[in-house]
Amino acid sequence: MTGKVLVFEPERCVGCRICEQWCSITHYGEISPSLSCITITRDHALQRDNGIICRQCPDAPCIESCKFDALTRDQSTGAILVDADKCVGCRMCIRACPHGAPKMHPTEKRVIICDLCGGSPACVAHCPEQAIQYLEIHKTERPYRSAVHNSQKGGAGRED
Amino acid sequence: MSGITGKILRVDLAALTACTVPTPVEAMQKFAGGRGLGAHFLWKEVDPGSDPLGPQNRLIFMTGPLTGTLMPGSNKVNVTFKSPLTGTYSYSLCGGHWGPELKFAGYDGLIIEGQSSEPVYIWIDDDAVEIRPADFLWGKSIPETEGLIKEDVGGDGQVHAAVIGPAGENLNRMACITADWYREFGRGGCGAVMGSKKLKGIALRGTGSIKVHDPEALMAHAEKLYGFLKEHPKLRDRRNFGTAELVEGINGNGLLGTRNFTGNCFQDAWRLAGPKMREDIVVGDASCYGCPVACGKRSLVRSEKYGEVLVEGPEFETIALLGANCGVSDWDALLKATWICDSTGMDTMNAGGCVALAMECYEKGIITKDDTGGIDLRFGNGEALVAVLRMMATREGIGNILADGIRPAAEHFGVPELGIHSKGQGFAAYDPRGAKGMALTYATSPKGAHHMVATTFGGEIAAGNRLSIEGKGELQRTHQFSMAIVDSLLLCSTMRPGIGLKDMALGYTLVTGRTMTDGELQRIAERVVNLERMYNVRMGYSRAQDTLPERILREGTPGGPSQGSTVDLDSMLDQFYRVMGWDENGIPTREKLDELGLLEE
């Protein structure tokens, strides 16, 4: 296992959804937000963009929740793999995931979950903002630490 | 043909029915899509004699073959309609995420006809289309309306809504249709057309997909184009400063319409320049669907007078027309003014032009505090700007007069010569006395003084011939075609520096499977421009209406880099008509229409 996971930084995301496009076109040859395993949301009032992604949890609640043994972990990448033949579309994994990552396939009775593109995620390769990174799990706190550091720097001398 | 959904949704608001019809593929090949296909439908379906606010007018929303695909910047959607502001042919484009969502819902376009007697909104959930009561939305602002619609359809965060605000309901003739809070179909008053139909909003959720002819090759093409867009210095500026990157160049070359175009060089423009904006108020960047540039800016002020104001933008045109043209240069007032336009659904450009007109009238004593309701409507008074904009949205007091647009307001005040418009459409930021090509843009555009019909100014400044009229007819033709191409394929115009015609044509080929060339794109553009022209010709328009205000034709500005310059429009019109193959009256010849295959339209 590479031990690498996806890391999303909302502060960098501008909401272009190029990641969604590349996710669906590389997997299905089509462009469709519903077929993308990454979902970008925008809050208009706060003017913030955010990404809903699979985090490759070490003890994955989705695998745990599946009663049909449809979900397994890819031993080389750590991604959660969906066995389309076993999955019945019961949506238990969707409810179990604390991050809202699994999705129902828009036309088939099964879920879709990020497969890390076999170890070179297309969303990471094409994000123009480097808002999504693919990092060793022990390095994942670094972007957050930088973000906190930068916000403190910018906040110095500013009134709350 | 790949890349399209093959269906158009038609909604009749008089009968409260909806149905789908096949996308006319032949017309799509002839006009590409978007603005071009809109011209085709308006020509066929809306009689030129129709009342723009009557039941005969239609709102023709069209995506294009590239909308929502991997082509960078393919997020636009066009609406074509007869304008209540100009009384002419009109169209308007909107970026953001609404256009692609229409396609994901399964439609290449949406045509709305008839008028409802009660307020309604349309809810499109893939194949399920409902026309729902909207009494509970009537009178609500843009943000409130969107929030309430999302709640009404089930609180889904992935719903995209295009709505009107109080301005549209009150038939304010510069009302826009606003998608996702901050992206507008801005110019020409399509919001008032929607208001006249008692249609408060169109909400979408699409779970479908766009199938393209050659995904592998399209991916490689997109990657190459991302590189071009990233490398281009102009687009780096766009990213850093938004469209406000234009402020310094436009002002420095004497093009920035100032104080109702009594000048074209604004002494306080430095306060509004892109880098200054980034430093003072920008808190984030925002992108439309599938765009690697992200020229959208998020700006915030915490103001003593107006409290906390957060907007997307302000865009260059807003800064110019609510700012320089009203003599206002403080961010607090400008952001508040932008917010009022955005939340009530008014085009910031025509709104700025209207307030500037009223300000000039006030300073000249043509109107007084009796007319303004006690407001001290001097140039530069930001609070007065904010107050009058509010009144325009709700049609109170002087706002009721200004809400009809620059031309009727100037006539009402008895000074038609002070209205800075062409065909009733307020000028964009650029003063044609500082770049002569823009005179042809404003005068010959089918929708009045709109800059995006042909943005000649950049090339004129770069070539150092902005004050000359030589070759400007040819230049105008090139630029009108260039815009007609991106508006019909539906690529954002901001992509033009990074994506050339050949690359657009290749994108089209890879998406649709139908071979396209740059020459064929030019041909389509010429067809679109001629058909649009013919719509107005059919209304009796010709050379006589291709005109500009006296101020631009005869009054030189007292100072600045364009000092003393005026516009010899007649010579330029002769040039332009000649290169277009139109007669001396500006009417396309029968031979030209035949050559373009427009006689059968």
mmCIF file with all atom_site columns, C-alpha atoms in Angstrom, chain B residues 40-227:
data_model
loop_
_atom_site.group_PDB
_atom_site.id
_atom_site.type_symbol
_atom_site.label_atom_id
_atom_site.label_alt_id
_atom_site.label_comp_id
_atom_site.label_asym_id
_atom_site.label_entity_id
_atom_site.label_seq_id
_atom_site.pdbx_PDB_ins_code
_atom_site.Cartn_x
_atom_site.Cartn_y
_atom_site.Cartn_z
_atom_site.occupancy
_atom_site.B_iso_or_equiv
_atom_site.pdbx_formal_charge
_atom_site.auth_seq_id
_atom_site.auth_comp_id
_atom_site.auth_asym_id
_atom_site.auth_atom_id
_atom_site.pdbx_PDB_model_num
ATOM 1   C CA . HIS B 1 40  ? -32.641 31.584 -35.551 1.00 0.00 ? 40  HIS B CA 1
ATOM 2   C CA . PHE B 1 41  ? -35.472 31.032 -33.073 1.00 0.00 ? 41  PHE B CA 1
ATOM 3   C CA . LEU B 1 42  ? -36.249 34.697 -32.409 1.00 0.00 ? 42  LEU B CA 1
ATOM 4   C CA . TRP B 1 43  ? -36.366 35.354 -36.154 1.00 0.00 ? 43  TRP B CA 1
ATOM 5   C CA . LYS B 1 44  ? -38.843 32.522 -36.636 1.00 0.00 ? 44  LYS B CA 1
ATOM 6   C CA . GLU B 1 45  ? -40.951 32.912 -33.515 1.00 0.00 ? 45  GLU B CA 1
ATOM 7   C CA . VAL B 1 46  ? -41.112 36.507 -32.315 1.00 0.00 ? 46  VAL B CA 1
ATOM 8   C CA . ASP B 1 47  ? -42.598 38.999 -34.736 1.00 0.00 ? 47  ASP B CA 1
ATOM 9   C CA . PRO B 1 48  ? -40.436 42.156 -34.830 1.00 0.00 ? 48  PRO B CA 1
ATOM 10  C CA . GLY B 1 49  ? -43.558 44.224 -34.113 1.00 0.00 ? 49  GLY B CA 1
ATOM 11  C CA . SER B 1 50  ? -44.168 42.445 -30.787 1.00 0.00 ? 50  SER B CA 1
ATOM 12  C CA . ASP B 1 51  ? -44.375 44.364 -27.530 1.00 0.00 ? 51  ASP B CA 1
ATOM 13  C CA . PRO B 1 52  ? -41.229 43.306 -25.611 1.00 0.00 ? 52  PRO B CA 1
ATOM 14  C CA . LEU B 1 53  ? -43.266 43.117 -22.402 1.00 0.00 ? 53  LEU B CA 1
ATOM 15  C CA . GLY B 1 54  ? -46.266 41.495 -24.090 1.00 0.00 ? 54  GLY B CA 1
ATOM 16  C CA . PRO B 1 55  ? -47.200 37.827 -24.364 1.00 0.00 ? 55  PRO B CA 1
ATOM 17  C CA . GLN B 1 56  ? -45.651 37.440 -27.850 1.00 0.00 ? 56  GLN B CA 1
ATOM 18  C CA . ASN B 1 57  ? -42.102 37.953 -26.626 1.00 0.00 ? 57  ASN B CA 1
ATOM 19  C CA . ARG B 1 58  ? -40.097 34.865 -25.771 1.00 0.00 ? 58  ARG B CA 1
ATOM 20  C CA . LEU B 1 59  ? -37.064 34.075 -23.671 1.00 0.00 ? 59  LEU B CA 1
ATOM 21  C CA . ILE B 1 60  ? -34.901 31.761 -25.731 1.00 0.00 ? 60  ILE B CA 1
ATOM 22  C CA . PHE B 1 61  ? -32.198 30.204 -23.566 1.00 0.00 ? 61  PHE B CA 1
ATOM 23  C CA . MET B 1 62  ? -29.656 28.253 -25.609 1.00 0.00 ? 62  MET B CA 1
ATOM 24  C CA . THR B 1 63  ? -26.526 26.406 -24.624 1.00 0.00 ? 63  THR B CA 1
ATOM 25  C CA . GLY B 1 64  ? -23.995 25.476 -27.263 1.00 0.00 ? 64  GLY B CA 1
ATOM 26  C CA . PRO B 1 65  ? -22.285 22.315 -28.456 1.00 0.00 ? 65  PRO B CA 1
ATOM 27  C CA . LEU B 1 66  ? -19.330 23.053 -26.187 1.00 0.00 ? 66  LEU B CA 1
ATOM 28  C CA . THR B 1 67  ? -21.325 24.000 -23.057 1.00 0.00 ? 67  THR B CA 1
ATOM 29  C CA . GLY B 1 68  ? -20.383 21.885 -20.068 1.00 0.00 ? 68  GLY B CA 1
ATOM 30  C CA . THR B 1 69  ? -17.686 19.948 -21.910 1.00 0.00 ? 69  THR B CA 1
ATOM 31  C CA . LEU B 1 70  ? -13.995 19.795 -21.144 1.00 0.00 ? 70  LEU B CA 1
ATOM 32  C CA . MET B 1 71  ? -13.280 22.838 -23.317 1.00 0.00 ? 71  MET B CA 1
ATOM 33  C CA . PRO B 1 72  ? -11.977 25.469 -20.874 1.00 0.00 ? 72  PRO B CA 1
ATOM 34  C CA . GLY B 1 73  ? -14.523 28.214 -20.161 1.00 0.00 ? 73  GLY B CA 1
ATOM 35  C CA . SER B 1 74  ? -17.432 26.321 -21.702 1.00 0.00 ? 74  SER B CA 1
ATOM 36  C CA . ASN B 1 75  ? -19.849 27.473 -19.015 1.00 0.00 ? 75  ASN B CA 1
ATOM 37  C CA . LYS B 1 76  ? -21.888 30.079 -20.840 1.00 0.00 ? 76  LYS B CA 1
ATOM 38  C CA . VAL B 1 77  ? -25.538 30.152 -21.790 1.00 0.00 ? 77  VAL B CA 1
ATOM 39  C CA . ASN B 1 78  ? -27.258 32.740 -23.954 1.00 0.00 ? 78  ASN B CA 1
ATOM 40  C CA . VAL B 1 79  ? -30.749 34.207 -23.810 1.00 0.00 ? 79  VAL B CA 1
ATOM 41  C CA . THR B 1 80  ? -32.241 35.904 -26.862 1.00 0.00 ? 80  THR B CA 1
ATOM 42  C CA . PHE B 1 81  ? -35.321 38.135 -26.646 1.00 0.00 ? 81  PHE B CA 1
ATOM 43  C CA . LYS B 1 82  ? -36.783 41.377 -27.894 1.00 0.00 ? 82  LYS B CA 1
ATOM 44  C CA . SER B 1 83  ? -35.493 44.044 -25.546 1.00 0.00 ? 83  SER B CA 1
ATOM 45  C CA . PRO B 1 84  ? -37.790 46.291 -23.499 1.00 0.00 ? 84  PRO B CA 1
ATOM 46  C CA . LEU B 1 85  ? -34.836 48.649 -23.040 1.00 0.00 ? 85  LEU B CA 1
ATOM 47  C CA . THR B 1 86  ? -33.939 49.181 -26.693 1.00 0.00 ? 86  THR B CA 1
ATOM 48  C CA . GLY B 1 87  ? -37.034 47.881 -28.462 1.00 0.00 ? 87  GLY B CA 1
ATOM 49  C CA . THR B 1 88  ? -34.662 45.908 -30.711 1.00 0.00 ? 88  THR B CA 1
ATOM 50  C CA . TYR B 1 89  ? -33.236 42.453 -31.092 1.00 0.00 ? 89  TYR B CA 1
ATOM 51  C CA . SER B 1 90  ? -31.268 41.540 -28.013 1.00 0.00 ? 90  SER B CA 1
ATOM 52  C CA . TYR B 1 91  ? -29.317 38.754 -26.380 1.00 0.00 ? 91  TYR B CA 1
ATOM 53  C CA . SER B 1 92  ? -27.365 38.342 -23.195 1.00 0.00 ? 92  SER B CA 1
ATOM 54  C CA . LEU B 1 93  ? -24.880 35.769 -21.918 1.00 0.00 ? 93  LEU B CA 1
ATOM 55  C CA . CYS B 1 94  ? -24.349 34.388 -18.469 1.00 0.00 ? 94  CYS B CA 1
ATOM 56  C CA . GLY B 1 95  ? -21.443 32.395 -17.065 1.00 0.00 ? 95  GLY B CA 1
ATOM 57  C CA . GLY B 1 96  ? -21.316 30.420 -13.857 1.00 0.00 ? 96  GLY B CA 1
ATOM 58  C CA . HIS B 1 97  ? -22.882 27.004 -13.442 1.00 0.00 ? 97  HIS B CA 1
ATOM 59  C CA . TRP B 1 98  ? -26.491 27.345 -14.591 1.00 0.00 ? 98  TRP B CA 1
ATOM 60  C CA . GLY B 1 99  ? -25.876 26.767 -18.307 1.00 0.00 ? 99  GLY B CA 1
ATOM 61  C CA . PRO B 1 100 ? -23.996 23.462 -17.905 1.00 0.00 ? 100 PRO B CA 1
ATOM 62  C CA . GLU B 1 101 ? -26.652 22.342 -15.401 1.00 0.00 ? 101 GLU B CA 1
ATOM 63  C CA . LEU B 1 102 ? -29.371 22.901 -18.044 1.00 0.00 ? 102 LEU B CA 1
ATOM 64  C CA . LYS B 1 103 ? -27.474 20.510 -20.258 1.00 0.00 ? 103 LYS B CA 1
ATOM 65  C CA . PHE B 1 104 ? -26.920 17.978 -17.463 1.00 0.00 ? 104 PHE B CA 1
ATOM 66  C CA . ALA B 1 105 ? -30.698 18.128 -16.955 1.00 0.00 ? 105 ALA B CA 1
ATOM 67  C CA . GLY B 1 106 ? -30.998 16.996 -20.558 1.00 0.00 ? 106 GLY B CA 1
ATOM 68  C CA . TYR B 1 107 ? -31.710 20.134 -22.568 1.00 0.00 ? 107 TYR B CA 1
ATOM 69  C CA . ASP B 1 108 ? -29.793 22.073 -25.196 1.00 0.00 ? 108 ASP B CA 1
ATOM 70  C CA . GLY B 1 109 ? -32.172 24.947 -24.699 1.00 0.00 ? 109 GLY B CA 1
ATOM 71  C CA . LEU B 1 110 ? -35.252 26.285 -22.995 1.00 0.00 ? 110 LEU B CA 1
ATOM 72  C CA . ILE B 1 111 ? -37.827 28.452 -24.744 1.00 0.00 ? 111 ILE B CA 1
ATOM 73  C CA . ILE B 1 112 ? -40.356 30.284 -22.621 1.00 0.00 ? 112 ILE B CA 1
ATOM 74  C CA . GLU B 1 113 ? -43.446 31.740 -24.223 1.00 0.00 ? 113 GLU B CA 1
ATOM 75  C CA . GLY B 1 114 ? -46.712 33.323 -23.104 1.00 0.00 ? 114 GLY B CA 1
ATOM 76  C CA . GLN B 1 115 ? -47.512 35.059 -19.860 1.00 0.00 ? 115 GLN B CA 1
ATOM 77  C CA . SER B 1 116 ? -48.812 33.616 -16.638 1.00 0.00 ? 116 SER B CA 1
ATOM 78  C CA . SER B 1 117 ? -51.546 35.507 -14.790 1.00 0.00 ? 117 SER B CA 1
ATOM 79  C CA . GLU B 1 118 ? -50.094 34.566 -11.398 1.00 0.00 ? 118 GLU B CA 1
ATOM 80  C CA . PRO B 1 119 ? -46.464 34.449 -10.218 1.00 0.00 ? 119 PRO B CA 1
ATOM 81  C CA . VAL B 1 120 ? -44.824 31.101 -10.977 1.00 0.00 ? 120 VAL B CA 1
ATOM 82  C CA . TYR B 1 121 ? -41.426 29.475 -11.022 1.00 0.00 ? 121 TYR B CA 1
ATOM 83  C CA . ILE B 1 122 ? -40.210 26.548 -13.089 1.00 0.00 ? 122 ILE B CA 1
ATOM 84  C CA . TRP B 1 123 ? -38.599 23.517 -11.441 1.00 0.00 ? 123 TRP B CA 1
ATOM 85  C CA . ILE B 1 124 ? -36.679 21.279 -13.803 1.00 0.00 ? 124 ILE B CA 1
ATOM 86  C CA . ASP B 1 125 ? -35.489 18.063 -12.155 1.00 0.00 ? 125 ASP B CA 1
ATOM 87  C CA . ASP B 1 126 ? -34.098 16.148 -15.151 1.00 0.00 ? 126 ASP B CA 1
ATOM 88  C CA . ASP B 1 127 ? -37.176 14.965 -17.075 1.00 0.00 ? 127 ASP B CA 1
ATOM 89  C CA . ALA B 1 128 ? -39.643 16.157 -14.454 1.00 0.00 ? 128 ALA B CA 1
ATOM 90  C CA . VAL B 1 129 ? -40.744 19.726 -15.184 1.00 0.00 ? 129 VAL B CA 1
ATOM 91  C CA . GLU B 1 130 ? -43.134 21.546 -12.886 1.00 0.00 ? 130 GLU B CA 1
ATOM 92  C CA . ILE B 1 131 ? -44.578 25.034 -13.047 1.00 0.00 ? 131 ILE B CA 1
ATOM 93  C CA . ARG B 1 132 ? -45.062 25.960 -9.417  1.00 0.00 ? 132 ARG B CA 1
ATOM 94  C CA . PRO B 1 133 ? -46.849 28.883 -7.717  1.00 0.00 ? 133 PRO B CA 1
ATOM 95  C CA . ALA B 1 134 ? -44.475 31.684 -6.698  1.00 0.00 ? 134 ALA B CA 1
ATOM 96  C CA . ASP B 1 135 ? -46.651 34.063 -4.679  1.00 0.00 ? 135 ASP B CA 1
ATOM 97  C CA . PHE B 1 136 ? -44.412 33.376 -1.687  1.00 0.00 ? 136 PHE B CA 1
ATOM 98  C CA . LEU B 1 137 ? -41.405 34.514 -3.722  1.00 0.00 ? 137 LEU B CA 1
ATOM 99  C CA . TRP B 1 138 ? -42.854 37.689 -5.229  1.00 0.00 ? 138 TRP B CA 1
ATOM 100 C CA . GLY B 1 139 ? -41.166 40.807 -3.891  1.00 0.00 ? 139 GLY B CA 1
ATOM 101 C CA . LYS B 1 140 ? -38.169 38.872 -2.591  1.00 0.00 ? 140 LYS B CA 1
ATOM 102 C CA . SER B 1 141 ? -34.562 39.775 -3.340  1.00 0.00 ? 141 SER B CA 1
ATOM 103 C CA . ILE B 1 142 ? -32.283 37.588 -5.457  1.00 0.00 ? 142 ILE B CA 1
ATOM 104 C CA . PRO B 1 143 ? -30.620 35.859 -2.455  1.00 0.00 ? 143 PRO B CA 1
ATOM 105 C CA . GLU B 1 144 ? -33.937 35.367 -0.633  1.00 0.00 ? 144 GLU B CA 1
ATOM 106 C CA . THR B 1 145 ? -35.582 33.954 -3.738  1.00 0.00 ? 145 THR B CA 1
ATOM 107 C CA . GLU B 1 146 ? -32.812 31.455 -4.338  1.00 0.00 ? 146 GLU B CA 1
ATOM 108 C CA . GLY B 1 147 ? -32.871 30.302 -0.733  1.00 0.00 ? 147 GLY B CA 1
ATOM 109 C CA . LEU B 1 148 ? -36.649 29.877 -0.703  1.00 0.00 ? 148 LEU B CA 1
ATOM 110 C CA . ILE B 1 149 ? -36.676 28.003 -4.010  1.00 0.00 ? 149 ILE B CA 1
ATOM 111 C CA . LYS B 1 150 ? -34.017 25.582 -2.773  1.00 0.00 ? 150 LYS B CA 1
ATOM 112 C CA . GLU B 1 151 ? -36.084 24.988 0.338   1.00 0.00 ? 151 GLU B CA 1
ATOM 113 C CA . ASP B 1 152 ? -39.236 24.488 -1.714  1.00 0.00 ? 152 ASP B CA 1
ATOM 114 C CA . VAL B 1 153 ? -37.655 21.868 -3.959  1.00 0.00 ? 153 VAL B CA 1
ATOM 115 C CA . GLY B 1 154 ? -36.132 19.937 -1.097  1.00 0.00 ? 154 GLY B CA 1
ATOM 116 C CA . GLY B 1 155 ? -33.133 21.849 0.172   1.00 0.00 ? 155 GLY B CA 1
ATOM 117 C CA . ASP B 1 156 ? -30.717 20.368 -2.326  1.00 0.00 ? 156 ASP B CA 1
ATOM 118 C CA . GLY B 1 157 ? -27.414 22.212 -2.406  1.00 0.00 ? 157 GLY B CA 1
ATOM 119 C CA . GLN B 1 158 ? -26.770 21.093 -5.977  1.00 0.00 ? 158 GLN B CA 1
ATOM 120 C CA . VAL B 1 159 ? -29.763 23.031 -7.359  1.00 0.00 ? 159 VAL B CA 1
ATOM 121 C CA . HIS B 1 160 ? -28.928 25.967 -9.615  1.00 0.00 ? 160 HIS B CA 1
ATOM 122 C CA . ALA B 1 161 ? -31.486 28.742 -9.933  1.00 0.00 ? 161 ALA B CA 1
ATOM 123 C CA . ALA B 1 162 ? -31.800 31.706 -12.320 1.00 0.00 ? 162 ALA B CA 1
ATOM 124 C CA . VAL B 1 163 ? -34.176 34.241 -10.833 1.00 0.00 ? 163 VAL B CA 1
ATOM 125 C CA . ILE B 1 164 ? -35.346 37.837 -11.010 1.00 0.00 ? 164 ILE B CA 1
ATOM 126 C CA . GLY B 1 165 ? -35.478 40.304 -8.150  1.00 0.00 ? 165 GLY B CA 1
ATOM 127 C CA . PRO B 1 166 ? -37.797 43.220 -7.403  1.00 0.00 ? 166 PRO B CA 1
ATOM 128 C CA . ALA B 1 167 ? -36.379 45.130 -10.402 1.00 0.00 ? 167 ALA B CA 1
ATOM 129 C CA . GLY B 1 168 ? -37.587 42.465 -12.830 1.00 0.00 ? 168 GLY B CA 1
ATOM 130 C CA . GLU B 1 169 ? -40.974 42.247 -11.150 1.00 0.00 ? 169 GLU B CA 1
ATOM 131 C CA . ASN B 1 170 ? -41.354 46.022 -11.360 1.00 0.00 ? 170 ASN B CA 1
ATOM 132 C CA . LEU B 1 171 ? -40.526 45.914 -15.077 1.00 0.00 ? 171 LEU B CA 1
ATOM 133 C CA . ASN B 1 172 ? -37.438 48.011 -14.564 1.00 0.00 ? 172 ASN B CA 1
ATOM 134 C CA . ARG B 1 173 ? -36.144 47.989 -18.133 1.00 0.00 ? 173 ARG B CA 1
ATOM 135 C CA . MET B 1 174 ? -32.544 47.277 -17.149 1.00 0.00 ? 174 MET B CA 1
ATOM 136 C CA . ALA B 1 175 ? -33.491 44.304 -14.976 1.00 0.00 ? 175 ALA B CA 1
ATOM 137 C CA . CYS B 1 176 ? -31.328 41.218 -15.339 1.00 0.00 ? 176 CYS B CA 1
ATOM 138 C CA . ILE B 1 177 ? -31.819 37.536 -14.776 1.00 0.00 ? 177 ILE B CA 1
ATOM 139 C CA . THR B 1 178 ? -29.434 36.331 -12.094 1.00 0.00 ? 178 THR B CA 1
ATOM 140 C CA . ALA B 1 179 ? -28.064 32.814 -11.860 1.00 0.00 ? 179 ALA B CA 1
ATOM 141 C CA . ASP B 1 180 ? -26.538 31.503 -8.629  1.00 0.00 ? 180 ASP B CA 1
ATOM 142 C CA . TRP B 1 181 ? -26.658 34.924 -6.897  1.00 0.00 ? 181 TRP B CA 1
ATOM 143 C CA . TYR B 1 182 ? -23.838 36.574 -8.779  1.00 0.00 ? 182 TYR B CA 1
ATOM 144 C CA . ARG B 1 183 ? -23.878 35.668 -12.450 1.00 0.00 ? 183 ARG B CA 1
ATOM 145 C CA . GLU B 1 184 ? -26.159 37.759 -14.613 1.00 0.00 ? 184 GLU B CA 1
ATOM 146 C CA . PHE B 1 185 ? -27.806 37.767 -17.984 1.00 0.00 ? 185 PHE B CA 1
ATOM 147 C CA . GLY B 1 186 ? -27.141 41.454 -17.596 1.00 0.00 ? 186 GLY B CA 1
ATOM 148 C CA . ARG B 1 187 ? -27.910 43.646 -20.550 1.00 0.00 ? 187 ARG B CA 1
ATOM 149 C CA . GLY B 1 188 ? -31.082 44.539 -22.379 1.00 0.00 ? 188 GLY B CA 1
ATOM 150 C CA . GLY B 1 189 ? -33.707 43.999 -19.703 1.00 0.00 ? 189 GLY B CA 1
ATOM 151 C CA . CYS B 1 190 ? -34.398 40.258 -20.010 1.00 0.00 ? 190 CYS B CA 1
ATOM 152 C CA . GLY B 1 191 ? -35.309 40.385 -16.295 1.00 0.00 ? 191 GLY B CA 1
ATOM 153 C CA . ALA B 1 192 ? -38.206 42.680 -17.149 1.00 0.00 ? 192 ALA B CA 1
ATOM 154 C CA . VAL B 1 193 ? -39.339 40.266 -19.877 1.00 0.00 ? 193 VAL B CA 1
ATOM 155 C CA . MET B 1 194 ? -39.293 37.512 -17.260 1.00 0.00 ? 194 MET B CA 1
ATOM 156 C CA . GLY B 1 195 ? -41.198 39.816 -14.871 1.00 0.00 ? 195 GLY B CA 1
ATOM 157 C CA . SER B 1 196 ? -43.815 40.527 -17.540 1.00 0.00 ? 196 SER B CA 1
ATOM 158 C CA . LYS B 1 197 ? -44.337 36.772 -17.769 1.00 0.00 ? 197 LYS B CA 1
ATOM 159 C CA . LYS B 1 198 ? -44.780 36.609 -13.985 1.00 0.00 ? 198 LYS B CA 1
ATOM 160 C CA . LEU B 1 199 ? -41.920 34.113 -13.973 1.00 0.00 ? 199 LEU B CA 1
ATOM 161 C CA . LYS B 1 200 ? -39.859 34.492 -10.815 1.00 0.00 ? 200 LYS B CA 1
ATOM 162 C CA . GLY B 1 201 ? -37.264 31.800 -11.369 1.00 0.00 ? 201 GLY B CA 1
ATOM 163 C CA . ILE B 1 202 ? -36.014 28.741 -13.196 1.00 0.00 ? 202 ILE B CA 1
ATOM 164 C CA . ALA B 1 203 ? -34.454 26.126 -10.921 1.00 0.00 ? 203 ALA B CA 1
ATOM 165 C CA . LEU B 1 204 ? -32.475 23.197 -12.277 1.00 0.00 ? 204 LEU B CA 1
ATOM 166 C CA . ARG B 1 205 ? -31.012 19.929 -11.168 1.00 0.00 ? 205 ARG B CA 1
ATOM 167 C CA . GLY B 1 206 ? -29.430 17.686 -13.759 1.00 0.00 ? 206 GLY B CA 1
ATOM 168 C CA . THR B 1 207 ? -28.006 14.237 -13.183 1.00 0.00 ? 207 THR B CA 1
ATOM 169 C CA . GLY B 1 208 ? -27.338 13.436 -16.824 1.00 0.00 ? 208 GLY B CA 1
ATOM 170 C CA . SER B 1 209 ? -24.081 13.483 -18.690 1.00 0.00 ? 209 SER B CA 1
ATOM 171 C CA . ILE B 1 210 ? -22.595 15.012 -21.799 1.00 0.00 ? 210 ILE B CA 1
ATOM 172 C CA . LYS B 1 211 ? -21.224 12.487 -24.224 1.00 0.00 ? 211 LYS B CA 1
ATOM 173 C CA . VAL B 1 212 ? -18.446 13.659 -26.479 1.00 0.00 ? 212 VAL B CA 1
ATOM 174 C CA . HIS B 1 213 ? -17.218 12.165 -29.728 1.00 0.00 ? 213 HIS B CA 1
ATOM 175 C CA . ASP B 1 214 ? -13.577 11.587 -28.824 1.00 0.00 ? 214 ASP B CA 1
ATOM 176 C CA . PRO B 1 215 ? -12.951 11.790 -25.056 1.00 0.00 ? 215 PRO B CA 1
ATOM 177 C CA . GLU B 1 216 ? -9.262  10.839 -25.260 1.00 0.00 ? 216 GLU B CA 1
ATOM 178 C CA . ALA B 1 217 ? -8.380  13.462 -27.833 1.00 0.00 ? 217 ALA B CA 1
ATOM 179 C CA . LEU B 1 218 ? -10.524 16.052 -26.071 1.00 0.00 ? 218 LEU B CA 1
ATOM 180 C CA . MET B 1 219 ? -8.641  15.421 -22.831 1.00 0.00 ? 219 MET B CA 1
ATOM 181 C CA . ALA B 1 220 ? -5.320  15.963 -24.592 1.00 0.00 ? 220 ALA B CA 1
ATOM 182 C CA . HIS B 1 221 ? -6.673  19.102 -26.291 1.00 0.00 ? 221 HIS B CA 1
ATOM 183 C CA . ALA B 1 222 ? -7.959  20.518 -22.989 1.00 0.00 ? 222 ALA B CA 1
ATOM 184 C CA . GLU B 1 223 ? -4.604  19.899 -21.304 1.00 0.00 ? 223 GLU B CA 1
ATOM 185 C CA . LYS B 1 224 ? -2.829  21.800 -24.059 1.00 0.00 ? 224 LYS B CA 1
ATOM 186 C CA . LEU B 1 225 ? -5.286  24.702 -23.732 1.00 0.00 ? 225 LEU B CA 1
ATOM 187 C CA . TYR B 1 226 ? -4.925  24.834 -19.928 1.00 0.00 ? 226 TYR B CA 1
ATOM 188 C CA . GLY B 1 227 ? -1.237  25.405 -20.587 1.00 0.00 ? 227 GLY B CA 1
#
